[in-house]
């Protein structure tokens, strides 16, 4: 979690909670800005095949409530179910079935699938105010209130906590009970790695290690933790590695990405930008 435009960084475990409320009744939400029924990396109640985290696996759940904001895109995902569309004042202006469509400026929506359709239909009435609340909690259960100056990126497993090596592949879903080779290839085997951490002075440290080549073999997750600790990091986490491991400065790629095609298209990145006056 990068606070205040990079002035403070922390490595912590976050828990997301959401609810919709109308006239004193409320329902728990299953997610935000994702396709209902598909849970990447699992970890949700009622997921199949598991409610535990399972990295690089998409679990399913036919009965979900998911809220959408304009950040999702121009249109919400379509499919069977019901969608309550809210304006900027949280008033229900439309009930769609099937679900999918545009969101009013400043508004949002809530989609229901499976058994949750009846729940949403009973709660959301045209013209009513449907309050959508979401909360982020840190590892100690304290509420985190992100601002426009906050950036959050997820990763795993943990590597260092409070200055000590603390590797968590099982907790973070890197152990697949039905496929022992997955742990070997992802955790034990050397690969290109990307690490992020915070040192004792509070400075944010980003590390890339090349691999899968004759000149650079890469790091195992255990070795990544050793590197993070040797650099004096108080807390550190593993980020997406393999062919995604790329470090760029002033427009030049500094490392050697392992994919044969070079740089890999990725969905997100950590950017360090020049300080702007007044920011």
Coordinates of C-alpha atoms in Angstrom, one line a residue:
X1 CA 0.0 0.0 0.0
X2 CA 1.6 3.3 -1.2
X3 CA 0.2 6.2 0.8
X4 CA 0.4 10.0 0.1
X5 CA 1.8 9.7 -3.4
X6 CA 4.7 7.6 -2.3
X7 CA 5.6 9.2 0.9
X8 CA 4.8 6.1 3.0
X9 CA 4.6 2.5 2.0
X10 CA 3.6 -0.6 3.9
X11 CA 3.3 -4.3 3.2
X12 CA 0.1 -5.7 4.8
X13 CA -2.7 -8.1 4.3
X14 CA -5.9 -6.5 3.3
X15 CA -9.4 -7.8 3.6
X16 CA -12.3 -6.3 1.6
X17 CA -15.8 -6.1 2.9
X18 CA -18.9 -4.7 1.2
X19 CA -22.6 -4.4 1.9
X20 CA -25.7 -3.0 0.3
X21 CA -28.4 -1.5 2.5
X22 CA -32.0 -0.3 1.9
X23 CA -34.6 0.6 4.6
X24 CA -32.7 -1.0 7.4
X25 CA -32.1 -4.3 5.5
X26 CA -28.7 -5.2 4.2
X27 CA -26.9 -7.9 2.2
X28 CA -23.2 -8.8 2.0
X29 CA -21.4 -8.3 -1.3
X30 CA -19.1 -10.9 -2.8
X31 CA -16.9 -8.5 -4.9
X32 CA -16.4 -5.3 -6.8
X33 CA -15.7 -4.7 -10.5
X34 CA -15.3 -8.3 -11.5
X35 CA -17.5 -10.8 -13.5
X36 CA -19.9 -12.5 -11.1
X37 CA -19.3 -16.2 -10.6
X38 CA -15.6 -16.1 -11.6
X39 CA -13.1 -15.6 -8.7
X40 CA -9.5 -15.5 -9.9
X41 CA -7.2 -17.1 -7.3
X42 CA -10.2 -18.2 -5.3
X43 CA -10.5 -17.4 -1.6
X44 CA -14.2 -16.5 -1.3
X45 CA -16.9 -18.2 0.8
X46 CA -18.7 -20.8 -1.2
X47 CA -16.2 -20.9 -4.1
X48 CA -15.7 -24.1 -6.0
X49 CA -13.4 -26.1 -5.9
X50 CA -12.2 -24.3 -2.7
X51 CA -12.8 -21.3 -0.5
X52 CA -9.1 -21.1 0.2
X53 CA -6.7 -19.1 -1.9
X54 CA -5.4 -21.0 -4.9
X55 CA -3.0 -19.1 -7.1
X56 CA -3.6 -19.0 -10.9
X57 CA -6.9 -20.9 -10.6
X58 CA -10.3 -19.4 -11.4
X59 CA -12.9 -20.6 -8.9
X60 CA -16.7 -20.4 -9.5
X61 CA -19.7 -19.4 -7.5
X62 CA -23.2 -19.4 -9.2
X63 CA -24.7 -17.3 -6.4
X64 CA -23.1 -13.8 -6.1
X65 CA -23.7 -10.1 -5.5
X66 CA -21.1 -7.9 -7.2
X67 CA -21.0 -4.1 -7.3
X68 CA -19.7 -2.1 -10.2
X69 CA -18.3 1.5 -10.4
X70 CA -17.4 3.5 -13.6
X71 CA -13.8 2.3 -13.1
X72 CA -14.9 -1.1 -14.4
X73 CA -15.4 0.3 -17.9
X74 CA -18.0 1.5 -20.3
X75 CA -20.4 -1.4 -19.8
X76 CA -21.0 -3.9 -17.0
X77 CA -20.8 -7.6 -17.9
X78 CA -23.9 -9.2 -19.4
X79 CA -25.5 -12.5 -18.5
X80 CA -28.4 -14.1 -16.6
X81 CA -29.5 -12.5 -13.4
X82 CA -30.6 -9.0 -12.3
X83 CA -28.8 -5.7 -12.1
X84 CA -29.9 -2.7 -10.0
X85 CA -28.6 0.5 -11.6
X86 CA -28.0 3.5 -9.2
X87 CA -27.6 7.1 -10.1
X88 CA -25.1 9.5 -8.5
X89 CA -27.5 9.9 -5.5
X90 CA -27.7 6.1 -5.0
X91 CA -31.3 6.0 -6.2
X92 CA -32.3 2.8 -8.1
X93 CA -33.2 4.1 -11.6
X94 CA -33.3 0.8 -13.4
X95 CA -33.6 -2.9 -12.8
X96 CA -32.1 -4.9 -15.6
X97 CA -32.7 -8.6 -16.5
X98 CA -30.6 -9.9 -18.1
X99 CA -27.8 -7.9 -16.5
X100 CA -25.3 -5.8 -18.4
X101 CA -25.2 -2.2 -19.7
X102 CA -24.0 1.3 -19.0
X103 CA -23.7 3.0 -15.6
X104 CA -25.0 6.6 -15.1
X105 CA -22.4 9.3 -14.6
X106 CA -21.2 9.2 -11.0
X107 CA -23.4 6.1 -10.4
X108 CA -22.9 2.4 -9.8
X109 CA -24.7 -0.9 -10.1
X110 CA -25.2 -4.2 -8.2
X111 CA -25.5 -7.5 -10.1
X112 CA -27.0 -10.7 -8.7
X113 CA -26.8 -14.2 -10.0
X114 CA -28.3 -17.5 -9.0
X115 CA -30.0 -17.6 -5.6
X116 CA -28.9 -14.0 -4.9
X117 CA -31.3 -12.7 -7.6
X118 CA -34.3 -13.1 -5.3
X119 CA -32.4 -11.3 -2.5
X120 CA -31.5 -8.3 -4.7
X121 CA -35.0 -8.1 -6.2
X122 CA -36.6 -8.0 -2.7
X123 CA -34.2 -5.3 -1.5
X124 CA -33.8 -2.9 -4.5
X125 CA -37.0 -1.1 -5.5
X126 CA -37.2 1.5 -8.2
X127 CA -36.8 5.0 -6.7
X128 CA -35.4 3.7 -3.4
X129 CA -32.0 4.6 -2.1
X130 CA -29.6 1.7 -2.1
X131 CA -26.5 2.4 -0.1
X132 CA -23.3 0.6 -1.2
X133 CA -20.5 0.6 1.4
X134 CA -17.1 -1.0 1.0
X135 CA -14.3 -1.3 3.6
X136 CA -10.7 -2.3 3.6
X137 CA -9.2 -3.8 6.8
X138 CA -5.5 -4.3 7.4
X139 CA -4.0 -7.4 9.1
X140 CA -4.9 -6.1 12.5
X141 CA -8.5 -5.4 11.6
X142 CA -8.0 -1.7 11.4
X143 CA -10.0 0.2 8.7
X144 CA -7.9 1.7 5.9
X145 CA -9.4 4.7 4.1
X146 CA -7.7 5.0 0.7
X147 CA -7.6 8.4 -0.9
X148 CA -6.9 9.5 -4.5
X149 CA -3.2 9.7 -3.2
X150 CA -3.2 6.0 -2.3
X151 CA -2.1 3.1 -4.6
X152 CA -2.5 -0.6 -3.8
X153 CA -1.0 -3.5 -5.7
X154 CA -1.3 -7.1 -4.6
X155 CA 1.2 -9.9 -4.7
X156 CA 2.5 -12.9 -2.8
X157 CA 3.9 -14.8 -1.1
X158 CA 5.3 -12.6 1.7
X159 CA 9.0 -12.8 2.0
X160 CA 10.1 -10.7 5.0
X161 CA 8.0 -9.5 8.0
X162 CA 9.4 -7.3 10.8
X163 CA 13.0 -7.9 9.5
X164 CA 12.7 -11.7 9.6
X165 CA 12.3 -14.1 6.8
X166 CA 8.6 -15.0 6.6
X167 CA 7.6 -17.0 3.5
X168 CA 3.9 -17.9 3.1
X169 CA 3.3 -20.0 -0.1
X170 CA 0.6 -22.1 1.5
X171 CA -1.3 -19.1 2.9
X172 CA -1.2 -17.4 -0.5
X173 CA -2.4 -20.3 -2.5
X174 CA 0.9 -21.5 -4.1
X175 CA 0.5 -25.0 -2.8
X176 CA -1.9 -27.0 -5.0
X177 CA -2.9 -30.2 -3.2
X178 CA -3.7 -32.1 -6.4
X179 CA -0.6 -30.9 -8.3
X180 CA 2.7 -31.0 -6.3
X181 CA 4.6 -30.0 -9.4
X182 CA 3.0 -26.6 -9.3
X183 CA 4.7 -25.7 -6.0
X184 CA 8.0 -27.0 -7.4
X185 CA 7.8 -24.9 -10.6
X186 CA 6.5 -21.7 -9.0
X187 CA 8.1 -21.6 -5.6
X188 CA 11.1 -24.0 -5.4
X189 CA 12.4 -23.6 -8.9
X190 CA 14.5 -20.5 -9.9
X191 CA 12.6 -18.0 -12.0
X192 CA 12.8 -14.3 -12.8
X193 CA 11.4 -12.4 -9.8
X194 CA 10.1 -9.0 -8.9
X195 CA 10.1 -7.9 -5.2
X196 CA 8.8 -4.9 -3.4
X197 CA 9.6 -3.9 0.2
X198 CA 10.3 -1.3 2.8
X199 CA 13.5 -0.8 4.7
X200 CA 14.1 0.4 8.2
X201 CA 14.2 4.0 7.1
X202 CA 10.8 3.7 5.5
X203 CA 12.1 3.8 1.9
X204 CA 10.4 1.8 -0.8
X205 CA 12.7 -0.7 -2.5
X206 CA 11.9 -2.4 -5.9
X207 CA 14.0 -5.4 -7.0
X208 CA 14.1 -7.4 -10.3
X209 CA 16.2 -10.5 -10.8
X210 CA 16.6 -12.0 -14.3
X211 CA 16.3 -15.7 -14.9
X212 CA 15.7 -18.5 -17.3
X213 CA 18.9 -17.7 -19.2
X214 CA 22.4 -18.9 -19.4
X215 CA 23.7 -15.8 -17.7
X216 CA 21.0 -15.4 -15.0
X217 CA 19.3 -18.4 -13.5
X218 CA 16.8 -16.5 -11.3
X219 CA 15.8 -17.0 -7.7
X220 CA 13.6 -19.4 -5.8
X221 CA 11.1 -17.9 -3.5
X222 CA 13.3 -18.8 -0.5
X223 CA 16.3 -17.2 -2.2
X224 CA 14.1 -14.1 -2.9
X225 CA 13.5 -13.8 0.8
X226 CA 17.2 -14.1 1.5
X227 CA 17.9 -11.3 -1.0
X228 CA 15.2 -9.1 0.5
X229 CA 16.6 -9.6 4.0
X230 CA 20.2 -9.0 2.8
X231 CA 19.1 -5.6 1.4
X232 CA 17.8 -4.6 4.8
X233 CA 14.1 -4.8 4.0
X234 CA 11.9 -4.7 7.1
X235 CA 8.9 -6.0 5.1
X236 CA 8.9 -7.5 1.6
X237 CA 6.5 -9.3 -0.8
X238 CA 6.9 -11.2 -4.1
X239 CA 5.2 -9.6 -7.1
X240 CA 4.5 -11.1 -10.5
X241 CA 7.7 -12.6 -11.9
X242 CA 8.6 -14.8 -14.8
X243 CA 8.3 -13.1 -18.1
X244 CA 6.5 -10.2 -16.4
X245 CA 9.7 -9.2 -14.6
X246 CA 10.8 -5.9 -16.2
X247 CA 12.4 -2.8 -14.9
X248 CA 12.4 0.4 -17.0
X249 CA 14.0 3.7 -16.2
X250 CA 13.7 6.8 -18.4
X251 CA 12.3 4.7 -21.2
X252 CA 15.1 2.1 -21.3
X253 CA 14.6 -1.5 -20.2
X254 CA 17.3 -2.2 -17.6
X255 CA 17.0 -6.0 -17.3
X256 CA 16.6 -8.8 -19.7
X257 CA 12.9 -10.0 -19.9
X258 CA 12.8 -13.8 -20.2
X259 CA 10.1 -14.1 -22.9
X260 CA 11.5 -14.7 -26.4
X261 CA 9.4 -11.8 -27.7
X262 CA 10.9 -9.4 -25.1
X263 CA 8.6 -7.3 -22.9
X264 CA 5.4 -9.0 -21.9
X265 CA 2.0 -7.1 -22.0
X266 CA 0.8 -6.8 -18.4
X267 CA -2.3 -5.5 -16.7
X268 CA -0.6 -3.3 -14.2
X269 CA 2.8 -1.9 -13.2
X270 CA 4.4 0.0 -10.3
X271 CA 5.4 3.5 -11.6
X272 CA 7.7 6.0 -9.9
X273 CA 7.0 9.4 -11.4
X274 CA 8.8 12.8 -11.0
X275 CA 7.4 14.9 -8.2
X276 CA 5.0 17.6 -9.4
X277 CA 4.8 20.9 -7.6
X278 CA 1.8 20.9 -5.3
X279 CA 1.2 17.2 -5.4

